[in-house]
Coordinates of C-alpha atoms and ligand atoms in Angstrom, one line a residue:
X20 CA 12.6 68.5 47.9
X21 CA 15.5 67.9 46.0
X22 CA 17.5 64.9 45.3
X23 CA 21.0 63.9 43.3
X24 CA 21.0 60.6 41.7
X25 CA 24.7 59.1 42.0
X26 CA 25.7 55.7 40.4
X27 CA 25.9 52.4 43.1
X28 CA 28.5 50.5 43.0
X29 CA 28.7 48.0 39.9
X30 CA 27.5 45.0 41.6
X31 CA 24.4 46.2 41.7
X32 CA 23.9 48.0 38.2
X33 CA 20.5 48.4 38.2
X34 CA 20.0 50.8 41.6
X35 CA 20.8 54.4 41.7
X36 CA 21.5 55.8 44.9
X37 CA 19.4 58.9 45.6
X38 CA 21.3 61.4 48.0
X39 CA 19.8 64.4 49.5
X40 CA 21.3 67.3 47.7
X41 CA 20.7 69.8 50.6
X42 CA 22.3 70.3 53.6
X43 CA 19.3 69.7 55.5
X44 CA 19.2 65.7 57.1
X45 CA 16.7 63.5 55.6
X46 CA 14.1 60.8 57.4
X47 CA 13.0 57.9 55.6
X48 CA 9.5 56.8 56.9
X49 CA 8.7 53.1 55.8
X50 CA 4.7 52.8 55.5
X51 CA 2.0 55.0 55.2
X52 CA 0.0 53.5 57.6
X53 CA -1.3 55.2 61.0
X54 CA 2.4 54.9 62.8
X55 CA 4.0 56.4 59.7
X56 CA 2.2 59.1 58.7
X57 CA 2.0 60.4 62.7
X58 CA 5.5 60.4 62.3
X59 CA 5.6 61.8 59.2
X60 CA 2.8 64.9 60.7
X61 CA 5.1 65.2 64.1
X62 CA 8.1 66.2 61.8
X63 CA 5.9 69.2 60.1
X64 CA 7.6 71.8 61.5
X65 CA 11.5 70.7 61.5
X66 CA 14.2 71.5 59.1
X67 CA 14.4 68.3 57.3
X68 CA 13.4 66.8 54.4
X69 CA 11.1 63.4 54.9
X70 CA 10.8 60.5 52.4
X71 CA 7.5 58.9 53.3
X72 CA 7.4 55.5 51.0
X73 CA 4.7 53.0 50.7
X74 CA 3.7 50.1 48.5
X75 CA 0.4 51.4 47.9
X76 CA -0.9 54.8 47.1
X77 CA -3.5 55.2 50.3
X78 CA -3.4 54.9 53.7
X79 CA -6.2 52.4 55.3
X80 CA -8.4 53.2 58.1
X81 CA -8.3 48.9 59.2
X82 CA -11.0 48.8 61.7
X83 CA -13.7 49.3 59.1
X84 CA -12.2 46.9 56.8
X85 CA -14.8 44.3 57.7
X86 CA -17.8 46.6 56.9
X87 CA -16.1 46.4 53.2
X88 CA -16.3 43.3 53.1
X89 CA -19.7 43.1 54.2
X90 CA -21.1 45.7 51.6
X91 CA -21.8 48.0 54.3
X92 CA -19.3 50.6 52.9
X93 CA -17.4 51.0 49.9
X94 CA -12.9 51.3 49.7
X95 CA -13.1 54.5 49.0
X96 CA -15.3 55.3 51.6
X97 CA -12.8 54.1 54.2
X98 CA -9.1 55.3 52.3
X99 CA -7.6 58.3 51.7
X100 CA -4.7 59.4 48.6
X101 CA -0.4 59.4 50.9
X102 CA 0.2 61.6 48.0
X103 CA -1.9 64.2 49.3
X104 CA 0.0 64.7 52.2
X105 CA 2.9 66.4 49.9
X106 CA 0.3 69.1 49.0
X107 CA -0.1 69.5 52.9
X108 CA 3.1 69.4 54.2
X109 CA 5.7 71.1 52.2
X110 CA 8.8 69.0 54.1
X111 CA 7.7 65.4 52.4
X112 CA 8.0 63.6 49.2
X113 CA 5.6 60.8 49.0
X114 CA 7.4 57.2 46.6
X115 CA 5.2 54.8 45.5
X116 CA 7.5 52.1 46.2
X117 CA 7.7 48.7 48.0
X118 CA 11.0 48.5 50.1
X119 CA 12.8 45.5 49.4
X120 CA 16.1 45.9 51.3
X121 CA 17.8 48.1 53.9
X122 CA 21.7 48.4 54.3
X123 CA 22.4 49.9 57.2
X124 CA 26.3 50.5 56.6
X125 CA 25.6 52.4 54.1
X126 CA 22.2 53.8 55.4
X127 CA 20.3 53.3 52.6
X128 CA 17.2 51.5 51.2
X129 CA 16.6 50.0 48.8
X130 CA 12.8 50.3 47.2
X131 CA 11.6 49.2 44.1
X132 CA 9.0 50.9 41.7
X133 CA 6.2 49.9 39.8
X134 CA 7.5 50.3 36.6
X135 CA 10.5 52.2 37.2
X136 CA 13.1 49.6 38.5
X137 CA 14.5 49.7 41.7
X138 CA 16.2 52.8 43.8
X139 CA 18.2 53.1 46.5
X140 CA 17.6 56.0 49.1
X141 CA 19.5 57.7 51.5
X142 CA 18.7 58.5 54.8
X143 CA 19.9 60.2 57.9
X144 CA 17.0 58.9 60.1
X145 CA 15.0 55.7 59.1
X146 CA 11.6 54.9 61.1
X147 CA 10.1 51.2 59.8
X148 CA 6.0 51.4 59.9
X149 CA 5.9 48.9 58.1
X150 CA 2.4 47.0 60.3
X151 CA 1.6 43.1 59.9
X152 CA -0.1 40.6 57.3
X153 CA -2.0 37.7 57.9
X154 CA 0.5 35.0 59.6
X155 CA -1.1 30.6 58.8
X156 CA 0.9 29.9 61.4
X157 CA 3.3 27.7 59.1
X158 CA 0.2 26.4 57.1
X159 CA 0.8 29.1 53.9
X160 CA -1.0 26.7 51.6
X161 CA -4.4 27.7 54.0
X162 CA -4.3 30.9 52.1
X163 CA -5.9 30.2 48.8
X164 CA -8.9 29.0 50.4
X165 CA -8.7 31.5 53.7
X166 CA -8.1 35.0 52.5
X167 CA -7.5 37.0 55.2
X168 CA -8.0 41.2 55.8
X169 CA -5.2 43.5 55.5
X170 CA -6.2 45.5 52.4
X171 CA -8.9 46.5 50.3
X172 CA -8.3 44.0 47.9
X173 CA -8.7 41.1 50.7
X174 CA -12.3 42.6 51.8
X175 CA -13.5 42.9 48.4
X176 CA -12.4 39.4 47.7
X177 CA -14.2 38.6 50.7
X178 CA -17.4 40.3 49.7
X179 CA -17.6 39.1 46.3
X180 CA -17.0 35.2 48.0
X181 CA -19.8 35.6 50.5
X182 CA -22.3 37.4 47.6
X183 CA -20.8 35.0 45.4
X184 CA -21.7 32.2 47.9
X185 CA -25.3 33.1 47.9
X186 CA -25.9 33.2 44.2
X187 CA -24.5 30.0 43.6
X188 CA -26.6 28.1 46.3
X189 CA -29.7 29.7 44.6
X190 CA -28.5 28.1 41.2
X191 CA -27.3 24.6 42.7
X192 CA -29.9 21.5 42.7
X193 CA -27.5 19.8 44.8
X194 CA -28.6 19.7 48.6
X195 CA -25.4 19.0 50.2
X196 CA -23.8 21.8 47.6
X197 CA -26.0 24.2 48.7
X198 CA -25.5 24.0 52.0
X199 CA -22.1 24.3 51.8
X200 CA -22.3 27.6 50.0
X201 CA -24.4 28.8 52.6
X202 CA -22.1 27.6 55.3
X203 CA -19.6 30.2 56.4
X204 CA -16.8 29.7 58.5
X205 CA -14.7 32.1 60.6
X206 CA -11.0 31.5 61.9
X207 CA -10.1 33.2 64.8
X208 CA -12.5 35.5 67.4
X209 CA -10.6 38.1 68.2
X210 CA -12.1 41.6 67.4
X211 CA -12.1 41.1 63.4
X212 CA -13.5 37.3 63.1
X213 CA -16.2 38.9 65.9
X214 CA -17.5 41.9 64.0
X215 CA -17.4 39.8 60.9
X216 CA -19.3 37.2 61.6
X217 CA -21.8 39.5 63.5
X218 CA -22.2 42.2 60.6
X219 CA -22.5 39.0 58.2
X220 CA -25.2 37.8 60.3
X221 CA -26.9 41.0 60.1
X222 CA -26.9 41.2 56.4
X223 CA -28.2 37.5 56.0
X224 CA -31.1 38.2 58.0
X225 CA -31.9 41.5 56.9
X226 CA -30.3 43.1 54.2
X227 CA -30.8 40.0 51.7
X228 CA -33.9 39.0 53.2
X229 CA -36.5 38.4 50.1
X230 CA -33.4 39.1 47.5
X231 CA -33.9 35.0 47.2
X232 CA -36.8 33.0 45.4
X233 CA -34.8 29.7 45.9
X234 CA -33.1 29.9 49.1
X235 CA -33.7 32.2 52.5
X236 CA -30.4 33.9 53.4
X237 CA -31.1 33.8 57.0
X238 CA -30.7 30.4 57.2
X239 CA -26.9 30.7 56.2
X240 CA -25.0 28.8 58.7
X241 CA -22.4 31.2 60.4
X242 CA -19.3 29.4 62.8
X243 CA -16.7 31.2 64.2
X244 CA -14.0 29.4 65.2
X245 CA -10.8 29.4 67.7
X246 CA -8.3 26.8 69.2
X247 CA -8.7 29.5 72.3
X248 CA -10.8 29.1 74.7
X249 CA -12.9 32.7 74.5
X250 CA -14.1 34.9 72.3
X251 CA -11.9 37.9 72.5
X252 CA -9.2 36.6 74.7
X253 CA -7.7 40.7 74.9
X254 CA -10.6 42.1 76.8
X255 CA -12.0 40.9 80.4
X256 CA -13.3 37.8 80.4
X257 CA -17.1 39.1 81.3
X258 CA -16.4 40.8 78.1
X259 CA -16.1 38.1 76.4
X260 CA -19.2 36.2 78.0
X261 CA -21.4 38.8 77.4
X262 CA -20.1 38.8 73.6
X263 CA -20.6 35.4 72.5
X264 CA -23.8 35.7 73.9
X265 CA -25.2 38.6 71.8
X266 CA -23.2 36.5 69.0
X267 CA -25.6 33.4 69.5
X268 CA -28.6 35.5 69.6
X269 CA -27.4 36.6 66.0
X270 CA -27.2 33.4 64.8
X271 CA -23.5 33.2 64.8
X272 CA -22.4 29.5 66.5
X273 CA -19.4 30.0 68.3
X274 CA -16.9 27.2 68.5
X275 CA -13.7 27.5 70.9
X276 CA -11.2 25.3 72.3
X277 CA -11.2 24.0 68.8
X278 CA -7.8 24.3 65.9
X279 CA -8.0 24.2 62.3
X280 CA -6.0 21.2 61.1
X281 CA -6.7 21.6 57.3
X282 CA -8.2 24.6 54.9
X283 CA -9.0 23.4 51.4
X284 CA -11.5 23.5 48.5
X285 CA -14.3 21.9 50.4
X286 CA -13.8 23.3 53.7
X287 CA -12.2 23.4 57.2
X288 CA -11.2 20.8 59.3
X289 CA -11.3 21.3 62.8
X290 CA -10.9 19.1 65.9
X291 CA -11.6 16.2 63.6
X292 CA -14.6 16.9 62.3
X293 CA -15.6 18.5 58.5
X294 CA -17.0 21.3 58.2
X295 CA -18.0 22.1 54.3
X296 CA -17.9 25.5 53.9
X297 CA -17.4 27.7 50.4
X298 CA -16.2 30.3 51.9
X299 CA -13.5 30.2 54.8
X300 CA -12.6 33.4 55.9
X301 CA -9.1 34.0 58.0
X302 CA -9.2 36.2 60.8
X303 CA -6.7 34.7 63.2
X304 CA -2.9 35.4 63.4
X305 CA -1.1 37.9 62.1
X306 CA 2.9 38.5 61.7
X307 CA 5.3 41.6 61.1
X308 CA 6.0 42.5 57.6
X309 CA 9.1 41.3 56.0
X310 CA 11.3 44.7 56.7
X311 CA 12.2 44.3 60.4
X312 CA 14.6 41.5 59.9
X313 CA 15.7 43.2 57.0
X314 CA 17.5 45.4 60.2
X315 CA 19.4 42.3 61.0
X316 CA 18.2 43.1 64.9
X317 CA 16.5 41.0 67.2
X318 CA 12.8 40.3 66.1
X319 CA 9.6 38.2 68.1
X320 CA 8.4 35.1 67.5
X321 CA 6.0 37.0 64.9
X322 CA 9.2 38.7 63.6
X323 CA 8.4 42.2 65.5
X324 CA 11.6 44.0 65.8
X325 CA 12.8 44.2 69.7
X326 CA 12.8 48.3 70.3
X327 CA 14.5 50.3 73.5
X328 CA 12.4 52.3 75.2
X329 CA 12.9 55.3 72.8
X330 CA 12.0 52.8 70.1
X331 CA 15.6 52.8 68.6
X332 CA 16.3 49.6 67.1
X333 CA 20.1 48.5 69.3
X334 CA 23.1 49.4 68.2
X335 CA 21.9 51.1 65.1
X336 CA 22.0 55.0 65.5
X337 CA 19.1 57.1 63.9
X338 CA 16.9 53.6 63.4
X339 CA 13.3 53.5 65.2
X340 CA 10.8 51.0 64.4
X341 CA 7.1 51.9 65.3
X342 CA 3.5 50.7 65.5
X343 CA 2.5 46.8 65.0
X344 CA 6.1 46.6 63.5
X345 CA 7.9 46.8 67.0
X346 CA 7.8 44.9 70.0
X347 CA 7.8 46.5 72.7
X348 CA 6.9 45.6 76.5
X349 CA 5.7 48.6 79.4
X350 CA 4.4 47.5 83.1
X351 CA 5.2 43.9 81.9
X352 CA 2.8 43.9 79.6
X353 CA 3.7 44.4 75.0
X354 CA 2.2 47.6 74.0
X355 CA -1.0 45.9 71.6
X356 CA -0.9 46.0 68.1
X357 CA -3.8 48.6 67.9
X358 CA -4.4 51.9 65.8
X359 CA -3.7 54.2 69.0
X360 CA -0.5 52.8 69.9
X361 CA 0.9 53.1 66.5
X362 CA -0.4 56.8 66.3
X363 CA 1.6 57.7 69.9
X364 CA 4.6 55.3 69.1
X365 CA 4.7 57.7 65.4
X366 CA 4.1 60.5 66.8
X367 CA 7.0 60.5 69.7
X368 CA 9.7 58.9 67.5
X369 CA 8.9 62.2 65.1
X370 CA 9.3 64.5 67.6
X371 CA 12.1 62.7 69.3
X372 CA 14.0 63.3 65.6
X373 CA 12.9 66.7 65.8
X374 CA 14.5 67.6 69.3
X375 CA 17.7 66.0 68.2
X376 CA 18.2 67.7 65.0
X377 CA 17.5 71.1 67.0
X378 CA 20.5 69.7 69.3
X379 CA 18.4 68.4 72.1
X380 CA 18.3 65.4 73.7
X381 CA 15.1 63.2 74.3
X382 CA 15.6 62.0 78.2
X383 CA 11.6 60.8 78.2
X384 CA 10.9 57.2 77.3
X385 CA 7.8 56.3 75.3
X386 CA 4.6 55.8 77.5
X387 CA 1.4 54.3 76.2
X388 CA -1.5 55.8 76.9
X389 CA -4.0 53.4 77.1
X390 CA -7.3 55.1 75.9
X391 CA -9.5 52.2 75.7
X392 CA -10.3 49.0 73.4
X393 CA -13.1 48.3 71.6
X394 CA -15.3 45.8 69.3
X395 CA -18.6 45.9 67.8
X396 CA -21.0 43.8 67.6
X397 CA -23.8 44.2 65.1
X398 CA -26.3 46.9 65.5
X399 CA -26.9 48.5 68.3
X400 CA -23.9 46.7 71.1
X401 CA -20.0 47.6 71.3
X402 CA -18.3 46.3 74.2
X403 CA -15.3 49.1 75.9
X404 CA -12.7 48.1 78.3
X405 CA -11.0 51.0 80.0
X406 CA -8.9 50.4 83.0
X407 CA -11.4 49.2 85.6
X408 CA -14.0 50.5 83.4
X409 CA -16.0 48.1 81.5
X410 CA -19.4 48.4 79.7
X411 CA -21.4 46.8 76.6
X412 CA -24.6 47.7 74.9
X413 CA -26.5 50.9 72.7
X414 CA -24.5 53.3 74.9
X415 CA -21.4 52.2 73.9
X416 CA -22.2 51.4 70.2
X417 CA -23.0 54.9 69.8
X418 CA -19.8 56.1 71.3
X419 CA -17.6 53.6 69.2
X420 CA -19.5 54.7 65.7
X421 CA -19.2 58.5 67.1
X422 CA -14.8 57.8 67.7
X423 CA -14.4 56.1 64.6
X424 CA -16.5 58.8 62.4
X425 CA -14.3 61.0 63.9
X426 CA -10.8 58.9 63.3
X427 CA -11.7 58.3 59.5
X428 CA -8.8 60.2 57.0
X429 CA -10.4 63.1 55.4
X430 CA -13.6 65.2 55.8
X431 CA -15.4 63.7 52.9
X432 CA -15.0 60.0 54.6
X433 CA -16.6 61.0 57.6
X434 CA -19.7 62.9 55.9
X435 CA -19.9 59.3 53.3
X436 CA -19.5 57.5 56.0
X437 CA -22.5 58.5 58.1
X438 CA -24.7 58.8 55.3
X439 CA -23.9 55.4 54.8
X440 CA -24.2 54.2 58.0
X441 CA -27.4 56.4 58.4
X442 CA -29.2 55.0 55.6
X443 CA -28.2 51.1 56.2
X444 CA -29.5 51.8 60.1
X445 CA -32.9 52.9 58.9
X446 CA -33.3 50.2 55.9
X447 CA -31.1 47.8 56.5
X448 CA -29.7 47.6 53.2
X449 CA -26.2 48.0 51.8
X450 CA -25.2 50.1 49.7
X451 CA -21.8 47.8 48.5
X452 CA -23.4 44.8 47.3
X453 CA -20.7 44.7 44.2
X454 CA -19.6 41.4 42.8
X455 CA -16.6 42.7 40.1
X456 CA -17.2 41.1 37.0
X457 CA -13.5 38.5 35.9
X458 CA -12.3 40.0 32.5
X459 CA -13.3 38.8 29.6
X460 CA -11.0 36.2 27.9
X461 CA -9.4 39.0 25.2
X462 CA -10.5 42.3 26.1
X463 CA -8.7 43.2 28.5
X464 CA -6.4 45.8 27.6
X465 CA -4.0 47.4 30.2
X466 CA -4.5 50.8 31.5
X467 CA -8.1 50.9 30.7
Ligands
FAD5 C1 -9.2 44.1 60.0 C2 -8.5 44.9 61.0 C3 -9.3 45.5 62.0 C4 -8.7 46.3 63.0 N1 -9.5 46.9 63.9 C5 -8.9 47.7 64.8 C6 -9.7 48.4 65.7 O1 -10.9 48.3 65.7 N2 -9.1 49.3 66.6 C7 -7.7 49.4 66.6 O2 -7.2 50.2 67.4 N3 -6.9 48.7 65.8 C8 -7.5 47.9 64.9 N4 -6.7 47.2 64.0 C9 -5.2 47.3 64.2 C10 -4.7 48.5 63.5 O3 -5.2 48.7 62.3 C11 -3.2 48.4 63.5 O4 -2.7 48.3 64.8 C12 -2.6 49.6 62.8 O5 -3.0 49.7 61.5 C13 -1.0 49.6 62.9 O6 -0.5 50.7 62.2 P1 0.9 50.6 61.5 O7 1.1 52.0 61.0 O8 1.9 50.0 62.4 O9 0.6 49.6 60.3 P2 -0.4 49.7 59.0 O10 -1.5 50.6 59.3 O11 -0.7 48.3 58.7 O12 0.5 50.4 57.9 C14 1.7 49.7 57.4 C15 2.0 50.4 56.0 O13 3.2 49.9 55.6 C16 3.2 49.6 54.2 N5 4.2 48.6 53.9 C17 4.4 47.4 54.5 N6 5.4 46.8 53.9 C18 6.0 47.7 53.1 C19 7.2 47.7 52.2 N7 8.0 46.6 52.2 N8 7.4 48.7 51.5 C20 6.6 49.8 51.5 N9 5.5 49.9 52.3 C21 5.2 48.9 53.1 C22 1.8 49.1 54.0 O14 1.4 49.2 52.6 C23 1.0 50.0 55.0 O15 0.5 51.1 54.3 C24 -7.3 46.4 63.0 C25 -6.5 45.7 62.1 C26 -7.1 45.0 61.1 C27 -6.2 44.3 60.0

């Protein structure tokens, strides 16, 4: 695709304002995360030219983030290269970019470079994927002792705490010290604090079993933690019974009705009691990236941008916002902030832009299609709620590990992924057990 740079106005000097210099209409897709790149794949075939831009260079498949972070799998194992989709699809140009502003007057945005400044781009169409981050619920300063997971960086942060943990309770000849390293707390039981604490339960009993002259690994004390009052409060509640119980035979001790008044060096705090913990790990709320109210529309209390039922933002022509960035409701209910809504919600708002540019108008509203949620729970037990359908155990482990095989991005995840998954189900061992060594004071020189 081709593009004219044209000097901005002087005010702001340093952007250029990159107009298409076709005829042909251009989308900007903010995000390369499942909602964007449907879009991006449902525009394949129309005469346009689509600017996909994202802060980072791969797209994230999210729901095996906590395996990374257990050492189950490596990043690369669950990520895949946006880039390659210009080799795919001859209609996109991929930017390495993090958006920073949108102007809707003058339809453009504005995204700034690594290393290259900032541009502003032109667009015809705009669709804002731009998903959620971890949301302290107004307690920020929780974060440097909570991470939370969003990205690859935040699970291998997490891994290298939780190996990190275990190393330094084998060198400690402190008693209280030690069992504060081997005390790991979770915040928040929804499906991400559950398979987390239930996959680190698995590796403290078996994959670092006998790794330890000093200290046993299994008996690492595991809480999971949440002000609510059940374990995964989105699925049924015989769901949720049937899941804390397989949690307690893990070893996990689950603690609800409970809030987290304080996060620091030495621990949690939580309904007035201590806990002392080295490693607090966040899985509780999340909230919408900064870019929706950079639309100056209506937004959610977790700043979600209010959509129509086409998924147009109001009053702003040719502006959709999809996946966990919009807030939308259907039979009363919001459409969840899971991978399949964000695929359908991409997917419809690129082929709604297709039918209009062909002249056509899009009379159908979105529709959900509600396929099914799920959560696993160490080896061996998922739990699926479909409809009036609702079922837990071996059965429905191997159908959640055979769906998200076949979701993964690329060919060569899936194949890595089941030899990985393969060989940790027959030995119980992991192949990701990487602490990343901190530079050394000096030698670090950049690039390398
Ligand atoms: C740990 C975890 C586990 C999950 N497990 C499941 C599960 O088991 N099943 C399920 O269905 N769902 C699961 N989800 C939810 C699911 O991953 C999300 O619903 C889905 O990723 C939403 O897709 P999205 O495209 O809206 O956002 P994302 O996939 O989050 O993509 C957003 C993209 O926008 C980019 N971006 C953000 N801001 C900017 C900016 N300013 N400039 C440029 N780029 C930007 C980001 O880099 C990212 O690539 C899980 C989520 C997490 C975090």
């Amino acid at each position: 695709m081709s593009a004219m740079l044209a000097e901005s106005r002087s005010d702001q000097a340093t952007a250029v304002v990159d107009v298409p210099s076709s005829d042909r209409k251009r989308v900007v897709i903010i995000g390369g995360g499942f909602a964007g790149l449907a879009a991006a794949r449902a525009l394949r075939h129309a005469d346009v030219d689509v600017f996909l831009i994202d802060r980072r260079n791969h797209h994230i498949f999210q729901p095996l983030l906590y395996q990374v972070a257990t050492a189950v799998l490596s990043s690369a194992e669950i990520a895949a290269p946006i880039r390659q989709l210009e080799a795919k699809q001859r209609n996109v140009t991929v930017l390495l970019a993090e958006v920073t502003g949108v102007d809707l007057a003058s339809r453009t945005v504005e995204a700034s470079s690594p290393g290259a400044g900032v541009r502003k781009i032109a667009f015809d169409y705009l669709v804002v994927a731009t998903g959620m981050r971890p949301s302290y619920f107004g307690h920020d300063e929780f974060a440097r002792y909570a991470p939370g997971l969003k990205s690859l960086n935040d699970a291998e942060t997490i891994r290298a705490k939780i190996l990190g943990a275990f190393e330094l309770a084998a060198t400690t000849e402190d008693e209280a010290e030690r069992a504060r390293e081997m005390t790991f707390v979770l915040v928040g039981a929804g499906p991400t604090g559950v398979e987390l604490a239930a996959s680190l339960a698995q590796m403290v009993k078996v994959t670092l079993r006998g790794n330890f002259r000093r200290i046993d690994p299994a008996k690492a004390s595991i809480i999971l933690l949440d002000a609510g009052k059940r374990v995964l409060p989105t699925f049924a509640e015989s769901l949720s019974r049937r899941v804390t119980r397989r949690l307690t035979k893990l070893g996990v001790k689950v603690v609800t009705g409970v809030k987290v008044e304080t996060v620091d060096e030495q621990g949690v705090v939580a309904g007035g009691n201590r806990i002392p913990s080295a490693t607090v790990l966040w899985t509780a709320g999340v909230a919408a990236s900064p870019v929706p109210k950079m639309l100056g529309t209506k937004t959610d209390r977790a700043g979600r941008a209010l959509v129509d039922p086409f998924l147009k933002v109001l009053d702003a022509p040719g502006v959709f916002v999809v996946g966990d960035a919009a807030s939308l409701m259907q039979n009363e209910h919001p459409v969840p902030g899971v991978a399949q809504a964000a695929i359908q919600e991409g997917n419809y708002v690129g082929r709604l832009i297709a039918k209009e540019l062909k002249g056509r108008k899009v009379r159908r509203p979105f529709r959900y299609f509600d396929k099914g949620n799920m959560a696993v729970v160490g080896k061996n037990y998922a739990v699926l709620e479909r409809g009036w359908l609702r079922t837990s155990g071996v059965l429905t482990w191997l159908v959640w590990a055979f769906v998200h095989v076949l979701s993964l991005p690329q060919l060569q995840n899936r194949l890595r992924v089941q030899r990985q998954w393969l060989w940790s189900y027959f030995t119980g061992q992991r192949s990701s057990r990487l602490i990343p060594e901190p530079p050394a004071a000096g030698t670090h020189e950049p690039g390398r």
